Short mmCIF file of C-alpha atoms in Angstrom, two decimals:
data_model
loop_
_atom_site.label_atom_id
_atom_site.label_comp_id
_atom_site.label_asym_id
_atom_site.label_seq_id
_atom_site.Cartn_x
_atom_site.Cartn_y
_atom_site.Cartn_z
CA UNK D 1 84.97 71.89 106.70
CA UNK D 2 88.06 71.90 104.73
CA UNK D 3 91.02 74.11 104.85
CA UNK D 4 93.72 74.34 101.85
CA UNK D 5 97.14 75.67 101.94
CA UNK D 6 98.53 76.75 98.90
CA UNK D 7 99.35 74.50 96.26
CA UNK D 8 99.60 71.06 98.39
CA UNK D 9 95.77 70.63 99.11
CA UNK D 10 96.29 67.50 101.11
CA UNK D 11 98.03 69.71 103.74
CA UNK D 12 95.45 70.58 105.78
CA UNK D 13 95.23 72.90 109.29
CA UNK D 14 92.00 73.50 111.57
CA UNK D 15 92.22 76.94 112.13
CA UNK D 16 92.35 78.50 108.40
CA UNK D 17 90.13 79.30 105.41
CA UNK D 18 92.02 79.92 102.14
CA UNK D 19 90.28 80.60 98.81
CA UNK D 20 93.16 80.86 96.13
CA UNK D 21 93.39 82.78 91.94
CA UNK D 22 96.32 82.12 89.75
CA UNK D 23 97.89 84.43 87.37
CA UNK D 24 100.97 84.12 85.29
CA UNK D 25 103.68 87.17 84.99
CA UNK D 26 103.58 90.03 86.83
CA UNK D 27 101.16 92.77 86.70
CA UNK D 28 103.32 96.06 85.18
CA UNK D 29 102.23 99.30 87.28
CA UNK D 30 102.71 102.68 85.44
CA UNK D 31 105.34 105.18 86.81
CA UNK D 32 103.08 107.19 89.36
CA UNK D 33 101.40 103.95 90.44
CA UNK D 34 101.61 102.60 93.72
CA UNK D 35 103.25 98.66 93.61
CA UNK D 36 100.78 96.04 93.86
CA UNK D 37 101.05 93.33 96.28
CA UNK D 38 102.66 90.97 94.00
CA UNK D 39 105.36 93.34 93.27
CA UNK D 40 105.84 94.09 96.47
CA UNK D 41 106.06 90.69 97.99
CA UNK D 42 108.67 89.73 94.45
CA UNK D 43 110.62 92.79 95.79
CA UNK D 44 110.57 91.17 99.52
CA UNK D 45 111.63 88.00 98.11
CA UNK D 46 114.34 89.51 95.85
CA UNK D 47 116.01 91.24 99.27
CA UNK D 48 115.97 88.04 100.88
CA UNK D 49 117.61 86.50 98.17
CA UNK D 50 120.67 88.87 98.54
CA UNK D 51 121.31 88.23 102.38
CA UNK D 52 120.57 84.67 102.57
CA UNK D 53 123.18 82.60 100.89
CA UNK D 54 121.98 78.51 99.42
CA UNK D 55 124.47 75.47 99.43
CA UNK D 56 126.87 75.36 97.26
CA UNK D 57 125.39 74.58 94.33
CA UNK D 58 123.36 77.62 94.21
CA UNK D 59 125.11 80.25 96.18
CA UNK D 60 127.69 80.48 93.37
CA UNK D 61 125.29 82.57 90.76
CA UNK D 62 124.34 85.90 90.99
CA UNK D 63 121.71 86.06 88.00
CA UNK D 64 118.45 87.69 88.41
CA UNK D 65 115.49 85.57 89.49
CA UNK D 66 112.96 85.32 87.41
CA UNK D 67 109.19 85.55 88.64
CA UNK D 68 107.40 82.54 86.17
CA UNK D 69 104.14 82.14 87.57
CA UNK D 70 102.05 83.10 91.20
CA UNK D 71 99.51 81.81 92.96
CA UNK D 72 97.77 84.20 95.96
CA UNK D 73 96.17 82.61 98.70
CA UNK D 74 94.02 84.38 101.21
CA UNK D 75 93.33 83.40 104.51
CA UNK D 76 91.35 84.54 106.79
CA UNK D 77 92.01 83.86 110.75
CA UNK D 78 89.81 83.96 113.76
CA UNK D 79 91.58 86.06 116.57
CA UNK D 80 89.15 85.91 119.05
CA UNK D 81 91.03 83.06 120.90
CA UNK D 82 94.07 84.55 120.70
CA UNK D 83 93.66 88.48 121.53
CA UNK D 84 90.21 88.70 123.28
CA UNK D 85 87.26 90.69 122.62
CA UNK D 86 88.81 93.95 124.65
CA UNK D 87 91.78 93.58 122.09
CA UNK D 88 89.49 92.91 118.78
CA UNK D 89 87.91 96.01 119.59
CA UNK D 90 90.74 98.32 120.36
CA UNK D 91 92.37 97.55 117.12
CA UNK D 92 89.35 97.62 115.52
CA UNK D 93 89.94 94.10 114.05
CA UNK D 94 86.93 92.91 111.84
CA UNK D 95 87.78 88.80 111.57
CA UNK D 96 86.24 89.30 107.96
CA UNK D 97 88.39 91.38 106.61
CA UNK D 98 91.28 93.01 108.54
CA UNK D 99 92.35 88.92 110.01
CA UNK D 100 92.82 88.36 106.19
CA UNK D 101 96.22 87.64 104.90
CA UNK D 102 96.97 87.35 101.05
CA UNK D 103 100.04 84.67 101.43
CA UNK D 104 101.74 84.25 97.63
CA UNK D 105 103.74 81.11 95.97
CA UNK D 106 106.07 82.43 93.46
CA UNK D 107 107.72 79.69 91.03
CA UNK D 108 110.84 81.39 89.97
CA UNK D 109 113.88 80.33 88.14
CA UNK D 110 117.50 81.52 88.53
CA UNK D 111 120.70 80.18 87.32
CA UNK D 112 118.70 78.10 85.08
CA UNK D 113 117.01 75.88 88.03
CA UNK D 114 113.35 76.37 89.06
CA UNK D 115 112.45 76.66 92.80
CA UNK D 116 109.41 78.64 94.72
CA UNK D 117 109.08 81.80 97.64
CA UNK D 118 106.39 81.63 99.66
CA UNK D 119 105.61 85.28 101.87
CA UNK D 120 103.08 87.94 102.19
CA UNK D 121 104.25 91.47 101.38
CA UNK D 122 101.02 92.55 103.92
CA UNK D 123 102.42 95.64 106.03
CA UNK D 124 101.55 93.79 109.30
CA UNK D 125 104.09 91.15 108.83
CA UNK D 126 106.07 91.15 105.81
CA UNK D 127 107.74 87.89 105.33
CA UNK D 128 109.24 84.99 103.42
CA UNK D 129 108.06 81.68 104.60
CA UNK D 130 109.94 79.97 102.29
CA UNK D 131 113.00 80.48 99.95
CA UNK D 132 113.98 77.53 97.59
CA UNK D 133 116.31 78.07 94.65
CA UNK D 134 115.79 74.43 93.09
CA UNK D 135 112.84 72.51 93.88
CA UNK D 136 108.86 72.36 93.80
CA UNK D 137 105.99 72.00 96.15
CA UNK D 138 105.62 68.69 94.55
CA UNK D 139 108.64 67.14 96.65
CA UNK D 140 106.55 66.82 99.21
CA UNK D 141 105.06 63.60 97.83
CA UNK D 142 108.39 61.84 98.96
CA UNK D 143 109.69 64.39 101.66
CA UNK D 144 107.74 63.89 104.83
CA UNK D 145 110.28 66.86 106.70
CA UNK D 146 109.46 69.24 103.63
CA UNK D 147 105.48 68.54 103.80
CA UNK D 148 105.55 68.82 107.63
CA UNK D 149 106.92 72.41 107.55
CA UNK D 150 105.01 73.54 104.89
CA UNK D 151 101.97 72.99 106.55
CA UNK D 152 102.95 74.94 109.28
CA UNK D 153 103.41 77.89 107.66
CA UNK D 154 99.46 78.88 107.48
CA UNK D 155 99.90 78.60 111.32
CA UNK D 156 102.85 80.67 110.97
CA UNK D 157 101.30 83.92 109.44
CA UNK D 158 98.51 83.45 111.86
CA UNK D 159 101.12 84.01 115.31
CA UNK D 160 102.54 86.65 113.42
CA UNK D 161 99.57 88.27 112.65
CA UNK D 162 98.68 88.14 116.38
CA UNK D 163 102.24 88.98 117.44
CA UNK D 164 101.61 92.48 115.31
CA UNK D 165 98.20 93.39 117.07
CA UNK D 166 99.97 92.20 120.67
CA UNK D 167 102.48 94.80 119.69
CA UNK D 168 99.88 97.69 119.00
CA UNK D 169 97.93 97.25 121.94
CA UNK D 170 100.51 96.58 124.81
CA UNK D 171 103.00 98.39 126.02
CA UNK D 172 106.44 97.84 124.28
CA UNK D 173 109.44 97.42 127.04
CA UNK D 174 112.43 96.04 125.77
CA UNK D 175 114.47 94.80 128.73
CA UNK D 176 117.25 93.44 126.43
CA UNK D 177 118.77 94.79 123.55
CA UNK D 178 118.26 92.86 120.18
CA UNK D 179 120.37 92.19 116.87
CA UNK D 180 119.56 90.37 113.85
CA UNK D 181 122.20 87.04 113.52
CA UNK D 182 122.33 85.24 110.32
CA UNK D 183 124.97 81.91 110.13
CA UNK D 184 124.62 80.88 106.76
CA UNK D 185 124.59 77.13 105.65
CA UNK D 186 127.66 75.68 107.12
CA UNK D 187 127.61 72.34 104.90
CA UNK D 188 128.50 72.41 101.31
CA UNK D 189 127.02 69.01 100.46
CA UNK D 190 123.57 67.60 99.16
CA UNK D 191 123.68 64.33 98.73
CA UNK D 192 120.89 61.67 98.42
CA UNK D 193 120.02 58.20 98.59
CA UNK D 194 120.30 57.13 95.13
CA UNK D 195 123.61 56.06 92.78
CA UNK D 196 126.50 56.55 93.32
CA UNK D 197 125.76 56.97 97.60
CA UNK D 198 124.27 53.49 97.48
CA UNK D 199 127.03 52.00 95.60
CA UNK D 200 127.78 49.59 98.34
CA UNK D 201 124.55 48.76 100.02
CA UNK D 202 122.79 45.60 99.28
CA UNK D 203 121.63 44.16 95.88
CA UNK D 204 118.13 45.27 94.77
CA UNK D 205 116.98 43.66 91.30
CA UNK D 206 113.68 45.75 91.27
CA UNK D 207 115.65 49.06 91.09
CA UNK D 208 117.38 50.50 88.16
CA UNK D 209 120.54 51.07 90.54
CA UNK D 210 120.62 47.60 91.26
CA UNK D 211 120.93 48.78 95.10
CA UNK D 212 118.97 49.61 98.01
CA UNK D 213 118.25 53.40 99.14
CA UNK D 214 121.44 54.51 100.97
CA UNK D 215 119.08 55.67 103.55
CA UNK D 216 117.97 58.98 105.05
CA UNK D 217 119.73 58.73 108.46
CA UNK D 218 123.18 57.39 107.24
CA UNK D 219 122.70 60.42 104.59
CA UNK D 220 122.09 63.03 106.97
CA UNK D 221 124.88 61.77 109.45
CA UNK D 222 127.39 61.23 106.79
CA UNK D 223 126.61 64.88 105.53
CA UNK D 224 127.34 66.18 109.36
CA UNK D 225 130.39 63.92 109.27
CA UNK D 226 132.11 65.56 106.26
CA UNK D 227 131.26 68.73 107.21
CA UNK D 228 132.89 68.77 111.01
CA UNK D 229 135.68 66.49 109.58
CA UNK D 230 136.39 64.69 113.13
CA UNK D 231 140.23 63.79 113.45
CA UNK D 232 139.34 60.16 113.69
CA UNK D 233 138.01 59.72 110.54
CA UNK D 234 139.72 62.46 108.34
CA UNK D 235 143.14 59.40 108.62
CA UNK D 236 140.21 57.27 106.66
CA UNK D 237 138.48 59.37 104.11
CA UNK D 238 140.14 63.23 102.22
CA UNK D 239 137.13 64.87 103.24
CA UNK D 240 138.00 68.01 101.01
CA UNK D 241 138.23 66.11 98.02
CA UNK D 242 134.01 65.34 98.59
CA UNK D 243 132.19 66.11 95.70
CA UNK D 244 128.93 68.32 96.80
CA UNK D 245 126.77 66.31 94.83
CA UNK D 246 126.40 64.05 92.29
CA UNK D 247 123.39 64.03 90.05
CA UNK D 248 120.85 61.03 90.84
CA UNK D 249 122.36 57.93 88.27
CA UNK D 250 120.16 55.39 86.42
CA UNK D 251 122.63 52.95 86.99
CA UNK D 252 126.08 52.55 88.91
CA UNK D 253 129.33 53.98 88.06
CA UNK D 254 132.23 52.38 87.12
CA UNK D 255 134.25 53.46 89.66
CA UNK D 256 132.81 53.14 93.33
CA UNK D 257 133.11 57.18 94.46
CA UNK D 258 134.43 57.66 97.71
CA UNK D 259 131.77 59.00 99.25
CA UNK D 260 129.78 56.06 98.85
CA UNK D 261 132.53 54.03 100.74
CA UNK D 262 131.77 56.66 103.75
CA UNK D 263 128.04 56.19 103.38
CA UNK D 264 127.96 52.76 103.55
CA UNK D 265 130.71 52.83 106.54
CA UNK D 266 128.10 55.30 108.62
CA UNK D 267 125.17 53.23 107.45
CA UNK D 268 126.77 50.02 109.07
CA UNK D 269 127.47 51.75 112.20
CA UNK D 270 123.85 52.92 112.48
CA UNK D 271 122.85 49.70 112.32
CA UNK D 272 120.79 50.39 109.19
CA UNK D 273 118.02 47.88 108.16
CA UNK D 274 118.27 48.16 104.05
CA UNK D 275 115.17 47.54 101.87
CA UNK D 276 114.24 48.14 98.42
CA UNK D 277 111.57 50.49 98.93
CA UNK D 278 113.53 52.42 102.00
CA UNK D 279 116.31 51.84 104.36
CA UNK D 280 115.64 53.07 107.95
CA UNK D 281 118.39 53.94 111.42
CA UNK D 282 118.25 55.77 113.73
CA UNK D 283 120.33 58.94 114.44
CA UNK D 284 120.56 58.38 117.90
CA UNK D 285 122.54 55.11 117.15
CA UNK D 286 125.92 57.08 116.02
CA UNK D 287 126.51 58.77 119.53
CA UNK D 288 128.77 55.86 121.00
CA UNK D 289 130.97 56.60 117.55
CA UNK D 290 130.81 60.05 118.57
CA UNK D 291 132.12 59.01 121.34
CA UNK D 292 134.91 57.54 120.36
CA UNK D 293 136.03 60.25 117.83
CA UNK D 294 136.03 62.66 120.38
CA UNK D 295 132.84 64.61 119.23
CA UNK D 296 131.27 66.05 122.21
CA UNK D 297 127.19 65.98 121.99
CA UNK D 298 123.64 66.80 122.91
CA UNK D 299 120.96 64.44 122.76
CA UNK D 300 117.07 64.84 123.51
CA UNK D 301 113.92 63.05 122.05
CA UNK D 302 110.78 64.10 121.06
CA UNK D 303 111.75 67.56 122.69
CA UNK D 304 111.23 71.38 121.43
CA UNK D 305 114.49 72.64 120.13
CA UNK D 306 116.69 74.62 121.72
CA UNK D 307 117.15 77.63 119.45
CA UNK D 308 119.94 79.04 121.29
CA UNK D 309 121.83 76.19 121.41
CA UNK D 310 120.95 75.40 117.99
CA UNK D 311 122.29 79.12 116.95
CA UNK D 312 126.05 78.40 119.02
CA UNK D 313 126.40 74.51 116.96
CA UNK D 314 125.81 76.43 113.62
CA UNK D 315 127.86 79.13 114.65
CA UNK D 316 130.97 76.90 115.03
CA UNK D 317 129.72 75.37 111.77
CA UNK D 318 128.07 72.25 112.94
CA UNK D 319 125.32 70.73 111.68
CA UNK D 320 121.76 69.83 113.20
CA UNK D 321 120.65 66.25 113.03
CA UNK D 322 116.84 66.22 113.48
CA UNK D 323 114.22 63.85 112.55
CA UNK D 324 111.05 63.01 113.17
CA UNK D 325 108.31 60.47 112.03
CA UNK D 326 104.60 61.33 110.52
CA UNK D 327 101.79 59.68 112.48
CA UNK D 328 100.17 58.50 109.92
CA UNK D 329 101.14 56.21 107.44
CA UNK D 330 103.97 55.88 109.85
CA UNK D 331 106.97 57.14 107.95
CA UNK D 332 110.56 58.81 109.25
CA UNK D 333 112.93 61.03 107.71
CA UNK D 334 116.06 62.66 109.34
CA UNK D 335 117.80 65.59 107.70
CA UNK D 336 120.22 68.90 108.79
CA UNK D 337 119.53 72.20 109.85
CA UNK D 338 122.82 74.14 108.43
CA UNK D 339 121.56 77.74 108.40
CA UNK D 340 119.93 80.15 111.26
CA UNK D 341 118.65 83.76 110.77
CA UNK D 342 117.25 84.97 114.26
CA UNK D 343 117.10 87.61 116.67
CA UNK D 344 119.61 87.65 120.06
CA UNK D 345 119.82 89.24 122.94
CA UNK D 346 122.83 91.51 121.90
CA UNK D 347 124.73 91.76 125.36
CA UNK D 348 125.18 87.74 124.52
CA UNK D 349 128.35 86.26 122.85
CA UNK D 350 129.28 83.03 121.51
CA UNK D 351 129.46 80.39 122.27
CA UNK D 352 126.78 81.34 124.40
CA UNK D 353 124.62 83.78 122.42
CA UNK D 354 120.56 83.39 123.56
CA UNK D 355 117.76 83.41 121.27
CA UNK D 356 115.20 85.64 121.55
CA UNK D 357 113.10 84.77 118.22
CA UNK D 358 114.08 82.38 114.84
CA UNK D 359 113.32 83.87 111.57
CA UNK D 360 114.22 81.17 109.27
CA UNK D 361 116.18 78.20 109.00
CA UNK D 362 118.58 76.43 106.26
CA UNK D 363 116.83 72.49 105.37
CA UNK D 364 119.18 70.05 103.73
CA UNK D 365 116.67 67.48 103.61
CA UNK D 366 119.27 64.80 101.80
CA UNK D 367 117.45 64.79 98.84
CA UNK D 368 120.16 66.44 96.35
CA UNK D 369 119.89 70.14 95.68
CA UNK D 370 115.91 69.38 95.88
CA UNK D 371 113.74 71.97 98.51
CA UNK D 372 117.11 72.62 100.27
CA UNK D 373 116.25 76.34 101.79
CA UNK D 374 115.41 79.02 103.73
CA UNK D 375 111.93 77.98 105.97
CA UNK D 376 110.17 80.25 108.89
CA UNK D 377 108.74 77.36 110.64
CA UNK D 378 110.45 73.88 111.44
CA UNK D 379 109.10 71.32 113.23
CA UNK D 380 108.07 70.82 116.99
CA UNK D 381 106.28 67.97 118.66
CA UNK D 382 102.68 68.74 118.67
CA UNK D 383 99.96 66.30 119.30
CA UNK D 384 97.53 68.25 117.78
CA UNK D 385 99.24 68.67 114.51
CA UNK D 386 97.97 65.24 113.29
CA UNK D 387 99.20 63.47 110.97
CA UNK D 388 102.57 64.81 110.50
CA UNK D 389 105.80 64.79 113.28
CA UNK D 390 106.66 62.98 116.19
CA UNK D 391 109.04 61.21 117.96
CA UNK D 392 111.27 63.97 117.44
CA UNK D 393 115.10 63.02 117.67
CA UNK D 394 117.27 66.71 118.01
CA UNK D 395 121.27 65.54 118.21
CA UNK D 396 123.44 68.17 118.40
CA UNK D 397 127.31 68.73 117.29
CA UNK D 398 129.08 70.26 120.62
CA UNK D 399 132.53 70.13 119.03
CA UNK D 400 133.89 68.90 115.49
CA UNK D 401 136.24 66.05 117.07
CA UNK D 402 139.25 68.19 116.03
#
């Protein structure tokens, strides 16, 4: 049996049925009529927009989004497992119709870029899965991260959708008191592997560059880097005088940009083995440096992440290193978390504010502006999730080095 998830049929799940219809534009409802679905869930995505804030290359607009074509997907989950028979029946679930979920992908456009929204506008859960201002579903050819937490989000709607029918059928006593938190991204950069980053890494004749990829890892790092500006460094490299990005270049600059010259100084120090068809390190390797700048640490492999912890880092505006690599081909990617928007207990205060449930987080996956958003599910080590992450590496940013 196969299972599809929106519009990346290779991601595929064992617990979900989709069947999918595309339209283009948005169905206009007269004055006394009740919204449709669509509008609904373009209206959901439209509030999002307004309290969740992009890097900064697209937080700066404020133009309307534009809604340029949709896809619904339904899908219809089992609940049996998860609520029991007593519970089906109490909330009168039928698995063939009320389990269904119509999940939409919006391609929209603002500020003149093209991204997607992924969320359901369905009563029971009402939420975005996914908020990208520049990007398409098709960067998950090349992003391992991106395609890893995409697929998750089927599973996603189907705990929520369990979560809501838990809710209706046991009793509801709160024994803490809860507040929404939102830290929005903390990192103004998105950078990527190509020219000008890999100015300085070896020669590569087969690419148009002339260079190696700069590499994931050393991007990701170097991205953290900048951002928390340790003391050490900032007598090296004017930190403020970063560009955010530059635009991927066919061929090398004139000058060598001086961000490159930090790339390729955090690539050494990783110990980065250059290629021309990828450069892998490993982001565990930089924590002697951090040492030795004074940047205090946490370190744990192929280990759930700790929200809360996660929540007080971004908080003080430092970065998440993760990474992870897919099973099968085996392939690695490391990239930042920079943004959190979650639930806490609200008698809790930083820096040591607990978690009681993550709503979305910020993904700079080092690929430029591309698929850098807003995402309700990340990855976790799961051994059942075949064949995307493992090997998880979670490094976090105790203290800028300042």
């Amino acid at each position: 049996m196969k299972y599809y998830f929106l519009l990346a049929a290779s991601l595929s799940l064992t617990t979900l049925i989709s069947c999918t219809g595309e339209e283009n534009g948005l169905i206009s409802q007269g004055a006394d009529m009740p919204k449709s679905n669509l509008e609904l869930t373009v209206d959901l995505m439209k509030s999002f927009a307004e309290t969740h804030q992009g890097d900064q290359l697209t937080k700066a607009g404020n133009s309307e989004i534009e809604v340029i074509s949709h896809e619904v997907t339904t899908y219809a989950f089992d609940l049996s497992k998860e609520l029991g028979v007593q519970t089906l029946s109490t909330n009168a679930v039928n698995v063939g119709d009320s389990a269904k979920v119509d999940v939409y992908t919006l391609v929209i456009e603002k500020d003149g870029k093209q991204g997607y929204c992924i969320a359901t506008s369905d009563e029971r859960i009402n939420r975005v899965y996914a908020y990208v201002e520049e990007g398409q579903l098709s960067d998950t050819t090349y992003n391992i991260g991106l395609a890893a937490t995409l697929s998750y989000l089927p599973a996603q709607c189907k705990m929520d959708l369990v979560d809501y029918y838990k809710s209706q059928s046991e009793p509801q006593t709160k024994a803490v008191t809860e507040k929404r938190y939102i830290v929005q991204p903390v990192s103004r950069f998105a950078w990527h592997q190509n020219a000008p980053y890999n100015a300085l890494t070896p020669e590569c004749s087969s690419r148009s560059d002339g260079h190696c990829p700069a590499g994931c890892t050393p991007i990701a790092v170097a991205q953290a880097l900048a951002t928390i500006q340790p003391t050490a460094l900032s007598g090296l490299y004017d930190f403020s005088s970063f560009s955010d990005s530059y635009p991927i270049m066919e061929t090398q600059p004139l000058n060598t940009p001086p961000e490159a010259w930090f790339v390729i100084h955090i690539g050494s120090l990783l110990g980065t083995e250059y290629g021309c068809t990828g450069s892998g390190a490993w982001s565990r390797d930089i924590r002697p440096y951090l040492d030795d700048w004074n940047v205090r640490y946490y370190y744990e492999q192929d280990e759930n992440v700790d929200e809360s912890l996660l929540l007080n880092c971004l908080n003080y505006k430092r970065p998440h290193i993760s990474s992870g690599f897919r099973k099968s081909p085996r392939e690695g990617h490391t990239w930042l978390w920079t943004g959190i928007d979650c639930v806490i207990d609200a008698s809790t205060v930083a820096p040591n504010m607990k978690v009681i449930r993550v709503n979305s987080l910020y993904c700079n996956w080092g690929w430029g502006p591309n698929s850098n958003g807003w995402f309700a599910s990340y990855e976790q080590p799961d051994p059942d999730m075949q064949p995307f992450l493992d090997d998880n590496d979670q490094l976090y940013l105790l203290s800028s080095g300042r």
